[in-house]
Amino acid sequence: MSEATATVFNHNVVAQRPGARTDAEPPVRHIVVVGGGTAGWMTALLLANSAYGARLKVTVLESPQVGVIGVGEGSTPWLRGFFESLGIEEAEWMPECHATYKAGISFDGWSTRPGHEGYFHAFASMLDNMTMAPFIDNVHARLDRADVYAHPDRFFISARLARDCKAPRPQESFPFDVWYGFHFDSVLLGRFLQKKAVQRGVQHIAGHVVDVQRSETGDIASLTLKDGGTLAGDFYVDCTGFASLLTGKALGTPFVSFKDNLFNDAAVAIQAPHDGAIMPKTISTALRHGWVWKIPLTTRYGYGYVYSSDFCTPENAEKELRGHLGLLDADIPARHLKFRPGRSAQPWNRNCVANGLAQSFIEPLEATTLLFVQRTAEMLVAALEKGDMGEAARKQFNDTLNARVEGTRDYIVTHFKTNTRTDTDYWRANAANTNLSAPLQQLLRTWLASKPITAGIAKGTFGRGYPIMSWYSLLAGVGLFPDHREMRAPTRQEARYSMAEIDTLLDRSAMNFPDHREFLRAIPPKPKPSSLQVYFW
Ligand SMILES: Cc1cc2nc3c(=O)[nH]c(=O)nc-3n(C[C@H](O)[C@H](O)[C@H](O)COP(=O)(O)OP(=O)(O)OC[C@H]3O[C@@H](n4cnc5c(N)ncnc54)[C@H](O)[C@@H]3O)c2cc1C
């Protein structure tokens, strides 16, 4: 194993939550979660699962007059850990939410460099221990102008599974786990989580917040509801979506905009019938003023064109999306959405934590919002279980979360910055954008100087939020290499990996994975908890 591979898989194992109960008193007795979207119910479930059990009362307050956003149908592999920590089987939740497996994301049309017009961002697998070193070493050789194969698509089992429409759950005898994510109907997922939370003791109240009362210390004291009633807790979680009623409006927490880094602020979404295939991947295709997602559920596809309103009107975006899908004359409704990329300056402010869209939204390119919902709730549970809700705990919570949101933003920004399209002002402006964070500038400078970025990522100097494999897949995938006309013959050392052997290894390994569509028809129970977690935090 090369040094690069060891770095990825050695120090990055995150301990599973033991789930042990405690007799200690919780530092707060009653937590009110305001908002019944995915963020509200995920938070409530994780709080109800804390070591304090029923001694920590959790209430979800949801407005009967404001609906949920109802988009967000892709996840990262972290969602697998969410369900595992709650003991909820895929065989139970996936069919109820029309869910499918996700082995990664295909990026099509972002680069015009020959041979790099598309690439697959593969989710990690234990098998990568055998193929990461050849990939990284070949990328370094290619950066040094050696003529070796350095495109990510042939190095990872997840890419092979996505190509062959296989479910990323191998037969039990195969010892290499794959770290997969999911696609799901977001409205059905919300309903499922609500059902589970209520079964596990979470109180559900319908009520529309019209005012927030503050105590003398400035903390939130109670919520005034439209029907004249009040609701008080010791601690609050603001899951009110982009409205950010508690943290943003009542507490006046500043918002840090990412608009200078990321231009997209609007989307138009369409649901369309299946053409038969259920690929275990999201497809992200670059269009003229943004990109379109294609997400396969068991019952339909979800599509959405994410674009910048500075460059394109909603009417033109919808027309372009329909044209792209061949649905110009189809009688299928489209939904238009606006969003604001950015984050709360202090996700935990006074006696309130913001979660979900009330806290941060980068943009949906890597489907990361639910990852932050989960991590925020897990970090809150950890602080509660430590019994430490003081200023230092708050600061550490905020610093950790903000750094991770910005690391993830930088990874997403890199997709836009490295594009080579010249067909519209939108793509040219993205390539010319110099509003890059200092760590991202350092990472790109290092790469463009043909130096390894592995050590910098491992140390957290730059590239925080994504593992080494993801950064190499992105930069090599779009072909950010010295000009191919300047390539030289590889040395013997550089030419030591046989792509034919790697192909054979992955082909033979892929035989241990079932057909995706067949597997979804009758998902078997999980034989063992996930054995692989890749470091993000
Ligand atoms: C275009 C787009 C694509 C996305 N794609 C993805 C993706 O692929 N993957 C991903 O992880 N995420 C994605 N997201 C984000 C995802 O949709 C959200 O993170 C997720 O749905 C959680 O939303 P939420 O619960 O924070 O807010 P919402 O769903 O908006 O819920 C807000 C809740 O607050 C309640 N509320 C509001 N006002 C009041 C009030 N006055 N009183 C009481 N209650 C109130 C509402 O009733 C509602 O229950 C996407 C977002 C957008 C905009």
Coordinates of C-alpha atoms and ligand atoms in Angstrom, one line a residue:
M1 CA 0.0 0.0 0.0
S2 CA 1.4 3.4 -0.9
E3 CA 1.7 6.2 1.7
A4 CA -1.3 8.0 0.0
T5 CA -3.6 5.0 0.5
A6 CA -2.5 4.5 4.0
T7 CA -3.3 8.1 4.8
V8 CA -6.9 7.6 3.6
F9 CA -7.7 4.5 5.5
N10 CA -5.6 4.6 8.7
H11 CA -6.4 7.6 10.8
N12 CA -9.9 7.9 9.4
V13 CA -12.0 5.4 11.2
V14 CA -14.8 7.0 13.3
A15 CA -16.1 5.1 16.3
Q16 CA -19.7 3.9 16.2
R17 CA -22.0 5.3 18.9
P18 CA -22.2 2.8 21.7
G19 CA -25.8 3.7 22.5
A20 CA -25.3 3.1 26.2
R21 CA -27.9 4.6 28.6
T22 CA -26.9 6.8 31.5
D23 CA -28.6 7.5 34.9
A24 CA -27.2 11.1 34.9
E25 CA -29.6 14.0 34.6
P26 CA -29.7 15.7 31.2
P27 CA -28.4 19.3 31.2
V28 CA -31.7 20.4 29.7
R29 CA -35.1 18.6 30.2
H30 CA -37.2 19.7 27.2
I31 CA -36.0 20.4 23.7
V32 CA -38.4 22.0 21.2
V33 CA -37.6 21.4 17.6
V34 CA -39.4 23.9 15.4
G35 CA -40.1 22.6 11.9
G36 CA -41.3 19.2 10.6
G37 CA -39.2 18.9 7.5
T38 CA -36.5 16.3 7.1
A39 CA -34.2 18.3 9.3
G40 CA -36.7 18.5 12.1
W41 CA -37.5 14.8 12.2
M42 CA -33.9 13.6 11.8
T43 CA -32.9 15.9 14.7
A44 CA -35.8 14.7 16.8
L45 CA -35.0 11.0 16.2
L46 CA -31.4 11.4 17.1
L47 CA -32.3 13.4 20.3
A48 CA -34.8 10.7 21.2
N49 CA -32.0 8.2 20.8
S50 CA -29.7 9.9 23.2
A51 CA -28.3 8.2 26.3
Y52 CA -30.9 10.0 28.4
G53 CA -33.8 8.1 26.8
A54 CA -37.2 9.3 27.8
R55 CA -35.8 11.7 30.5
L56 CA -35.1 14.1 27.7
K57 CA -38.4 15.3 26.4
V58 CA -38.4 16.1 22.7
T59 CA -41.3 18.0 21.0
V60 CA -41.6 18.8 17.2
L61 CA -43.7 21.9 16.5
E62 CA -44.8 22.1 12.8
S63 CA -46.8 24.8 11.1
P64 CA -50.0 23.6 9.6
Q65 CA -49.8 26.4 7.0
V66 CA -46.2 26.3 5.8
G67 CA -45.3 23.1 3.9
V68 CA -41.9 21.4 3.7
I69 CA -39.5 22.3 0.8
G70 CA -40.1 18.9 -0.7
V71 CA -36.9 18.6 -2.7
G72 CA -33.6 16.9 -1.8
E73 CA -33.6 13.4 -3.0
G74 CA -30.0 12.3 -2.9
S75 CA -27.7 11.6 0.1
T76 CA -24.1 11.0 0.9
P77 CA -23.0 7.7 2.5
W78 CA -23.4 9.2 5.9
L79 CA -27.2 8.6 5.8
R80 CA -26.4 4.9 6.1
G81 CA -24.9 5.5 9.5
F82 CA -28.0 7.5 10.5
F83 CA -30.3 4.6 10.0
E84 CA -27.9 2.1 11.4
S85 CA -27.5 4.1 14.6
L86 CA -31.3 4.1 15.0
G87 CA -31.5 0.3 14.2
I88 CA -33.8 0.9 11.2
E89 CA -33.3 -1.6 8.4
E90 CA -33.0 -0.6 4.8
A91 CA -35.6 -3.4 4.1
E92 CA -38.1 -1.3 6.1
W93 CA -37.5 2.4 5.2
M94 CA -36.3 2.1 1.6
P95 CA -39.5 0.6 0.0
E96 CA -41.6 3.1 2.0
C97 CA -39.6 6.0 0.5
H98 CA -39.3 4.5 -3.0
A99 CA -35.5 4.6 -2.3
T100 CA -32.7 3.3 -4.4
Y101 CA -29.0 2.9 -3.8
K102 CA -26.3 5.4 -4.8
A103 CA -22.7 4.4 -5.5
G104 CA -21.7 7.9 -6.5
I105 CA -22.3 10.8 -8.9
S106 CA -21.6 11.0 -12.6
F107 CA -20.4 14.5 -13.8
D108 CA -21.1 14.9 -17.5
G109 CA -20.2 17.8 -19.7
W110 CA -18.3 19.9 -17.1
S111 CA -15.0 19.7 -18.9
T112 CA -14.2 19.9 -22.6
R113 CA -10.7 18.4 -22.2
P114 CA -10.4 15.4 -24.5
G115 CA -11.0 12.2 -22.7
H116 CA -12.3 14.1 -19.6
E117 CA -15.8 15.1 -20.8
G118 CA -17.2 13.0 -17.9
Y119 CA -16.1 11.2 -14.8
F120 CA -17.6 9.4 -11.8
H121 CA -17.2 10.5 -8.2
A122 CA -17.2 7.1 -6.6
F123 CA -18.1 6.5 -3.0
A124 CA -15.4 4.7 -1.0
S125 CA -15.0 1.0 -0.6
M126 CA -12.7 -1.3 1.3
L127 CA -11.6 -2.6 -2.1
D128 CA -10.1 0.9 -2.8
N129 CA -7.2 -0.2 -0.5
M130 CA -6.0 -2.1 -3.6
T131 CA -6.8 0.4 -6.3
M132 CA -6.2 3.8 -4.6
A133 CA -2.4 3.5 -4.7
P134 CA -2.3 2.9 -8.5
F135 CA -4.7 5.7 -9.0
I136 CA -2.9 8.3 -6.9
D137 CA 0.5 7.2 -8.2
N138 CA -0.6 7.4 -11.8
V139 CA -2.1 10.8 -11.2
H140 CA 1.2 12.0 -9.8
A141 CA 3.1 10.5 -12.8
R142 CA 0.6 12.2 -15.1
L143 CA 1.0 15.5 -13.4
D144 CA 4.7 15.0 -14.0
R145 CA 3.9 14.6 -17.8
A146 CA 4.2 10.8 -17.9
D147 CA 1.8 9.2 -20.4
V148 CA 0.0 6.9 -18.0
Y149 CA -3.7 6.2 -17.5
A150 CA -5.0 8.7 -14.8
H151 CA -8.8 9.0 -15.3
P152 CA -10.6 7.9 -12.1
D153 CA -13.4 5.8 -13.8
R154 CA -11.4 2.6 -14.1
F155 CA -10.0 2.5 -10.5
F156 CA -13.0 2.2 -8.2
I157 CA -15.5 -0.6 -7.6
S158 CA -18.3 1.9 -7.1
A159 CA -17.8 3.2 -10.6
R160 CA -18.0 -0.3 -11.9
L161 CA -21.2 -1.0 -10.0
A162 CA -22.8 2.2 -11.2
R163 CA -21.8 1.4 -14.8
D164 CA -23.2 -2.2 -14.5
C165 CA -26.4 -1.2 -12.6
K166 CA -25.5 -3.3 -9.6
A167 CA -26.6 -2.7 -6.0
P168 CA -23.6 -1.8 -3.8
R169 CA -24.5 -4.5 -1.3
P170 CA -22.3 -7.5 -1.9
Q171 CA -23.2 -11.1 -1.1
E172 CA -22.3 -12.0 2.5
S173 CA -19.2 -14.1 1.5
F174 CA -17.6 -11.0 -0.1
P175 CA -15.4 -9.3 2.6
F176 CA -15.2 -5.8 1.1
D177 CA -17.8 -3.3 2.2
V178 CA -18.9 -0.4 0.0
W179 CA -19.8 2.9 1.5
Y180 CA -23.0 3.7 -0.4
G181 CA -25.7 6.5 -0.2
F182 CA -29.3 6.6 -1.3
H183 CA -31.9 8.3 -3.4
F184 CA -35.4 8.7 -2.0
D185 CA -38.7 10.6 -2.3
S186 CA -38.1 13.5 0.2
V187 CA -41.7 13.9 1.2
L188 CA -42.1 10.2 1.9
L189 CA -38.8 10.2 3.8
G190 CA -40.2 13.0 6.0
R191 CA -43.4 11.0 6.7
F192 CA -41.4 7.9 7.5
L193 CA -39.1 9.7 9.9
Q194 CA -42.1 11.4 11.6
K195 CA -43.8 8.0 12.1
K196 CA -40.7 6.6 13.6
A197 CA -40.1 9.6 15.9
V198 CA -43.6 9.6 17.2
Q199 CA -43.3 5.8 17.9
R200 CA -40.2 6.5 19.8
G201 CA -41.8 9.0 22.1
V202 CA -41.3 12.4 20.3
Q203 CA -44.3 14.7 20.9
H204 CA -45.8 16.2 17.7
I205 CA -47.7 19.5 17.9
A206 CA -49.3 21.5 15.0
G207 CA -48.8 25.2 15.6
H208 CA -47.7 28.3 13.7
V209 CA -45.1 30.4 15.5
V210 CA -45.9 34.1 15.2
D211 CA -43.6 35.5 17.9
V212 CA -40.6 34.5 20.0
Q213 CA -40.3 35.7 23.6
R214 CA -36.8 36.3 25.0
S215 CA -35.8 36.1 28.7
E216 CA -33.8 38.7 30.5
T217 CA -30.6 37.0 29.6
G218 CA -31.5 37.1 25.9
D219 CA -32.2 33.3 25.6
I220 CA -35.4 32.1 23.9
A221 CA -38.0 31.8 26.7
S222 CA -41.1 30.7 24.7
L223 CA -42.9 30.7 21.4
T224 CA -46.2 32.4 20.8
L225 CA -48.5 30.5 18.4
K226 CA -51.1 31.8 16.0
D227 CA -54.0 30.2 18.0
G228 CA -52.9 32.3 21.1
G229 CA -51.1 29.4 22.9
T230 CA -47.5 29.4 23.9
L231 CA -44.9 26.6 24.0
A232 CA -41.8 26.7 26.1
G233 CA -38.7 24.5 26.3
D234 CA -35.3 24.7 27.9
F235 CA -33.5 24.4 24.5
Y236 CA -34.6 24.9 20.9
V237 CA -33.6 23.6 17.5
D238 CA -34.5 25.9 14.6
C239 CA -35.5 23.7 11.7
T240 CA -37.8 26.3 10.0
G241 CA -36.1 26.1 6.6
F242 CA -34.9 29.2 4.8
A243 CA -37.2 31.3 7.1
S244 CA -34.7 30.7 10.0
L245 CA -37.3 32.1 12.5
L246 CA -35.5 31.5 15.7
T247 CA -31.7 31.8 15.0
G248 CA -32.0 34.3 12.1
K249 CA -35.0 36.4 12.9
A250 CA -35.5 36.2 16.7
L251 CA -31.8 36.0 17.7
G252 CA -30.5 38.1 14.8
T253 CA -27.6 35.7 14.1
P254 CA -25.7 37.1 11.0
F255 CA -25.8 35.1 7.8
V256 CA -22.6 34.5 5.9
S257 CA -23.4 34.5 2.2
F258 CA -21.5 32.3 -0.3
K259 CA -22.9 34.2 -3.3
D260 CA -19.5 35.4 -4.3
N261 CA -18.1 31.8 -4.4
L262 CA -21.1 30.0 -5.8
F263 CA -23.4 31.8 -8.4
N264 CA -26.4 29.4 -8.4
D265 CA -29.4 30.6 -6.4
A266 CA -32.4 29.0 -8.2
A267 CA -33.7 25.7 -9.4
V268 CA -36.6 24.2 -11.4
A269 CA -37.6 20.6 -10.6
I270 CA -39.6 18.1 -12.6
Q271 CA -40.7 14.6 -11.9
A272 CA -40.9 12.3 -14.9
P273 CA -41.6 8.6 -15.6
H274 CA -39.0 5.9 -15.7
D275 CA -37.4 4.8 -18.9
G276 CA -36.7 1.4 -17.3
A277 CA -33.2 1.7 -15.9
I278 CA -32.5 2.1 -12.2
M279 CA -28.9 3.2 -12.1
P280 CA -27.3 3.3 -8.6
K281 CA -26.0 6.8 -9.3
T282 CA -27.0 10.5 -9.6
I283 CA -26.2 12.0 -12.9
S284 CA -25.2 15.7 -12.9
T285 CA -25.1 17.2 -16.4
A286 CA -23.8 20.7 -17.1
L287 CA -26.2 22.8 -19.1
R288 CA -25.9 26.4 -20.4
H289 CA -26.4 28.2 -17.1
G290 CA -25.9 25.5 -14.4
W291 CA -26.4 21.8 -14.1
V292 CA -29.2 19.3 -14.0
W293 CA -29.6 16.4 -11.6
K294 CA -31.1 13.1 -12.6
I295 CA -32.1 10.9 -9.6
P296 CA -33.6 7.4 -10.0
L297 CA -36.3 6.3 -7.6
T298 CA -38.1 3.0 -7.8
T299 CA -41.2 4.7 -9.2
R300 CA -39.9 7.7 -11.2
Y301 CA -37.0 10.0 -12.0
G302 CA -36.5 13.3 -10.3
Y303 CA -34.8 16.1 -12.4
G304 CA -33.8 19.6 -11.4
Y305 CA -31.9 22.4 -13.2
V306 CA -29.9 24.4 -10.7
Y307 CA -28.9 27.7 -12.2
S308 CA -27.9 31.3 -11.5
S309 CA -30.7 33.9 -11.7
D310 CA -28.0 36.5 -12.7
F311 CA -27.5 34.7 -16.0
C312 CA -30.9 33.0 -16.8
T313 CA -34.6 33.7 -16.2
P314 CA -36.9 31.0 -14.7
E315 CA -38.8 30.8 -18.0
N316 CA -35.6 30.1 -20.0
A317 CA -34.3 27.6 -17.4
E318 CA -37.6 25.6 -17.5
K319 CA -37.5 25.7 -21.3
E320 CA -33.9 24.5 -21.4
L321 CA -34.6 21.7 -18.9
R322 CA -37.6 20.5 -20.8
G323 CA -35.7 20.6 -24.0
H324 CA -32.8 18.6 -22.4
L325 CA -35.3 16.0 -21.2
G326 CA -37.3 15.8 -24.4
L327 CA -40.4 17.1 -22.5
L328 CA -41.1 20.3 -24.3
D329 CA -44.7 19.4 -25.0
A330 CA -45.3 17.1 -22.1
D331 CA -48.0 18.0 -19.6
I332 CA -45.8 17.6 -16.5
P333 CA -45.7 20.4 -13.9
A334 CA -42.5 22.1 -13.0
R335 CA -41.6 23.6 -9.5
H336 CA -39.5 26.7 -9.3
L337 CA -37.4 27.4 -6.2
K338 CA -35.1 30.1 -5.0
F339 CA -32.3 29.5 -2.4
R340 CA -29.5 31.4 -0.7
P341 CA -26.1 29.8 -0.6
G342 CA -24.4 30.5 2.8
R343 CA -24.4 29.7 6.4
S344 CA -25.4 31.0 9.8
A345 CA -22.4 32.7 11.5
Q346 CA -23.3 30.9 14.7
P347 CA -25.2 27.6 14.2
W348 CA -25.4 27.4 18.0
N349 CA -26.5 30.7 19.4
R350 CA -27.7 31.0 23.1
N351 CA -30.1 28.2 23.8
C352 CA -30.8 27.4 20.2
V353 CA -29.1 25.4 17.5
A354 CA -30.1 25.9 13.8
N355 CA -30.3 22.9 11.6
G356 CA -31.1 22.1 8.0
L357 CA -31.8 25.0 5.7
A358 CA -32.2 27.3 8.7
Q359 CA -28.5 26.7 9.3
S360 CA -26.7 26.4 5.9
F361 CA -27.2 25.6 2.3
I362 CA -24.3 25.3 -0.1
E363 CA -25.9 24.1 -3.2
P364 CA -27.2 20.6 -4.1
L365 CA -24.3 19.5 -6.3
E366 CA -22.9 16.9 -3.9
A367 CA -26.2 16.3 -2.0
T368 CA -24.6 17.3 1.3
T369 CA -27.4 19.1 3.2
L370 CA -28.7 16.0 5.1
L371 CA -25.1 15.1 5.9
F372 CA -24.9 18.5 7.8
V373 CA -28.3 17.9 9.4
Q374 CA -27.1 14.6 10.7
R375 CA -23.8 15.8 11.9
T376 CA -25.3 18.9 13.6
A377 CA -27.8 16.7 15.5
E378 CA -25.1 14.1 16.4
M379 CA -22.8 16.9 17.7
L380 CA -25.7 18.4 19.7
V381 CA -26.4 14.9 21.2
A382 CA -22.7 14.5 22.0
A383 CA -22.7 17.9 23.8
L384 CA -25.8 17.0 25.8
E385 CA -24.4 13.6 26.8
K386 CA -21.2 15.3 27.9
G387 CA -23.4 17.6 30.0
D388 CA -21.5 20.6 28.6
M389 CA -23.6 23.4 27.2
G390 CA -21.3 26.2 28.1
E391 CA -19.6 28.9 26.1
A392 CA -16.5 26.8 25.2
A393 CA -18.6 23.8 24.0
R394 CA -20.7 26.3 21.9
K395 CA -17.6 27.8 20.4
Q396 CA -16.1 24.4 19.5
F397 CA -19.4 23.3 18.0
N398 CA -19.6 26.4 15.8
D399 CA -16.0 26.3 14.8
T400 CA -16.1 22.7 13.8
L401 CA -19.3 23.0 11.9
N402 CA -18.4 26.2 10.1
A403 CA -15.0 24.8 9.0
R404 CA -16.7 21.7 7.6
V405 CA -19.4 23.7 5.8
E406 CA -16.7 25.9 4.2
G407 CA -14.5 22.8 3.3
T408 CA -17.5 21.3 1.6
R409 CA -18.3 24.6 -0.2
D410 CA -14.7 24.7 -1.5
Y411 CA -15.0 21.2 -2.9
I412 CA -18.2 22.2 -4.7
V413 CA -16.7 25.5 -5.9
T414 CA -13.9 23.5 -7.5
H415 CA -16.3 21.9 -9.9
F416 CA -17.3 25.3 -11.2
K417 CA -13.8 26.8 -11.1
T418 CA -12.2 24.0 -13.1
N419 CA -14.9 23.9 -15.9
T420 CA -13.5 24.5 -19.4
R421 CA -16.8 25.3 -21.1
T422 CA -16.8 28.5 -23.1
D423 CA -20.4 28.4 -24.5
T424 CA -21.9 31.0 -22.1
D425 CA -21.0 33.9 -19.9
Y426 CA -22.1 31.8 -16.9
W427 CA -19.4 29.2 -17.4
R428 CA -16.7 31.8 -18.4
A429 CA -17.5 33.8 -15.2
N430 CA -17.2 30.6 -13.1
A431 CA -13.8 29.7 -14.6
A432 CA -12.7 33.3 -14.1
N433 CA -14.0 33.6 -10.5
T434 CA -11.2 34.6 -8.1
N435 CA -13.4 34.5 -5.0
L436 CA -11.8 31.4 -3.7
S437 CA -10.9 30.7 0.0
A438 CA -7.2 30.8 0.9
P439 CA -7.1 27.0 1.6
L440 CA -8.6 26.3 -1.8
Q441 CA -6.2 28.6 -3.6
Q442 CA -3.3 26.8 -1.8
L443 CA -4.7 23.4 -2.9
L444 CA -5.1 24.4 -6.5
R445 CA -1.6 26.1 -6.6
T446 CA -0.1 22.9 -5.2
W447 CA -1.8 20.7 -7.8
L448 CA -1.0 23.0 -10.7
A449 CA 2.7 23.0 -9.6
S450 CA 2.4 19.1 -10.0
K451 CA 2.9 18.5 -6.3
P452 CA 1.0 15.9 -4.3
I453 CA -1.9 17.3 -2.3
T454 CA -2.3 14.2 -0.1
A455 CA -0.3 15.5 2.9
G456 CA -2.0 18.9 2.9
I457 CA -5.5 17.2 2.9
A458 CA -4.4 14.7 5.6
K459 CA -3.1 17.4 7.8
G460 CA -6.2 19.6 7.3
T461 CA -4.1 22.5 5.7
F462 CA -6.6 22.5 2.8
G463 CA -9.3 20.3 1.4
R464 CA -11.2 19.8 4.6
G465 CA -14.6 18.2 4.2
Y466 CA -13.7 15.7 1.5
P467 CA -11.3 12.8 1.5
I468 CA -8.2 12.5 -0.7
M469 CA -9.9 10.1 -3.1
S470 CA -12.7 12.7 -3.8
W471 CA -10.2 15.5 -4.5
Y472 CA -8.1 13.4 -6.8
S473 CA -11.2 12.1 -8.6
L474 CA -12.4 15.6 -9.2
L475 CA -9.2 17.2 -10.4
A476 CA -8.1 14.2 -12.4
G477 CA -11.6 13.5 -13.6
V478 CA -11.9 17.0 -15.2
G479 CA -8.4 16.5 -16.7
L480 CA -6.6 19.3 -14.8
F481 CA -3.2 18.0 -16.1
P482 CA -0.4 19.5 -18.1
D483 CA -1.1 19.7 -21.8
H484 CA -1.3 16.2 -23.3
R485 CA 0.9 17.3 -26.2
E486 CA 3.8 17.7 -23.7
M487 CA 3.6 14.1 -22.4
R488 CA 6.6 11.9 -22.2
A489 CA 7.0 8.1 -22.1
P490 CA 6.7 6.8 -18.5
T491 CA 9.7 5.4 -16.6
R492 CA 9.6 1.7 -15.7
Q493 CA 8.6 2.7 -12.1
E494 CA 5.8 5.0 -13.4
A495 CA 4.5 2.3 -15.8
R496 CA 4.4 -0.5 -13.1
Y497 CA 0.6 -0.7 -12.8
S498 CA -1.3 -2.8 -15.2
M499 CA -4.7 -1.4 -16.1
A500 CA -5.7 -4.9 -17.4
E501 CA -5.1 -6.4 -13.9
I502 CA -7.1 -3.6 -12.3
D503 CA -9.9 -4.2 -14.8
T504 CA -9.9 -7.9 -14.0
L505 CA -9.9 -7.3 -10.2
L506 CA -12.9 -5.0 -10.5
D507 CA -14.8 -7.1 -13.0
R508 CA -14.4 -10.2 -10.8
S509 CA -15.3 -8.3 -7.7
A510 CA -18.4 -6.8 -9.3
M511 CA -19.6 -10.4 -9.8
N512 CA -20.3 -10.5 -6.1
F513 CA -22.9 -7.7 -6.3
P514 CA -26.5 -8.3 -7.3
D515 CA -28.5 -6.5 -10.0
H516 CA -29.8 -3.2 -8.6
R517 CA -33.4 -3.5 -9.8
E518 CA -33.7 -7.1 -8.6
F519 CA -32.2 -6.3 -5.2
L520 CA -34.7 -3.5 -4.7
R521 CA -37.6 -5.8 -5.2
A522 CA -36.8 -7.7 -2.0
I523 CA -34.1 -6.0 0.1
P524 CA -32.7 -8.5 2.6
P525 CA -31.9 -7.5 6.2
K526 CA -28.4 -6.2 6.9
P527 CA -26.0 -9.0 8.0
K528 CA -23.7 -6.7 10.0
P529 CA -23.2 -3.0 10.8
S530 CA -21.1 -1.0 8.4
S531 CA -17.4 -1.7 8.9
L532 CA -16.1 1.3 7.0
Q533 CA -16.3 5.0 7.6
V534 CA -14.2 7.5 5.8
Y535 CA -13.0 10.6 7.7
F536 CA -14.8 13.8 6.9
W537 CA -14.8 15.6 10.3
Ligands
LIG1 C1 -33.0 22.7 -5.2 C2 -32.7 22.0 -4.0 C3 -32.1 20.7 -4.1 C4 -31.8 20.0 -2.9 N1 -31.2 18.7 -3.1 C5 -30.7 18.1 -1.9 C6 -30.1 16.8 -2.0 O1 -30.0 16.2 -3.1 N2 -29.6 16.3 -0.9 C7 -29.8 16.9 0.3 O2 -29.3 16.3 1.3 N3 -30.4 18.1 0.4 C8 -30.9 18.7 -0.7 N4 -31.5 19.9 -0.5 C9 -31.8 20.4 0.8 C10 -33.0 19.7 1.4 O3 -34.1 19.9 0.6 C11 -33.2 20.1 2.8 O4 -32.0 20.2 3.5 C12 -34.2 19.2 3.5 O5 -35.3 19.0 2.8 C13 -34.5 19.7 4.9 O6 -35.2 20.9 4.8 P1 -35.6 21.6 6.2 O7 -36.3 20.5 7.1 O8 -34.5 22.3 6.7 O9 -36.7 22.7 5.8 P2 -38.2 22.6 5.2 O10 -38.4 21.3 4.5 O11 -38.4 23.8 4.5 O12 -39.1 22.5 6.5 C14 -39.4 23.7 7.2 C15 -40.4 23.4 8.4 O13 -40.5 24.5 9.2 C16 -41.9 24.7 9.5 N5 -42.2 26.1 9.7 C17 -41.9 27.2 8.9 N6 -42.3 28.3 9.4 C18 -42.9 28.0 10.6 C19 -43.6 28.7 11.6 N7 -43.8 30.0 11.6 N8 -44.1 28.0 12.7 C20 -43.9 26.6 12.8 N9 -43.3 25.9 11.9 C21 -42.8 26.6 10.8 C22 -42.6 24.2 8.2 O14 -44.0 23.8 8.6 C23 -41.8 23.0 7.9 O15 -42.2 21.9 8.6 C24 -31.9 20.6 -1.7 C25 -32.5 21.9 -1.5 C26 -32.8 22.6 -2.7 C27 -33.4 24.0 -2.5

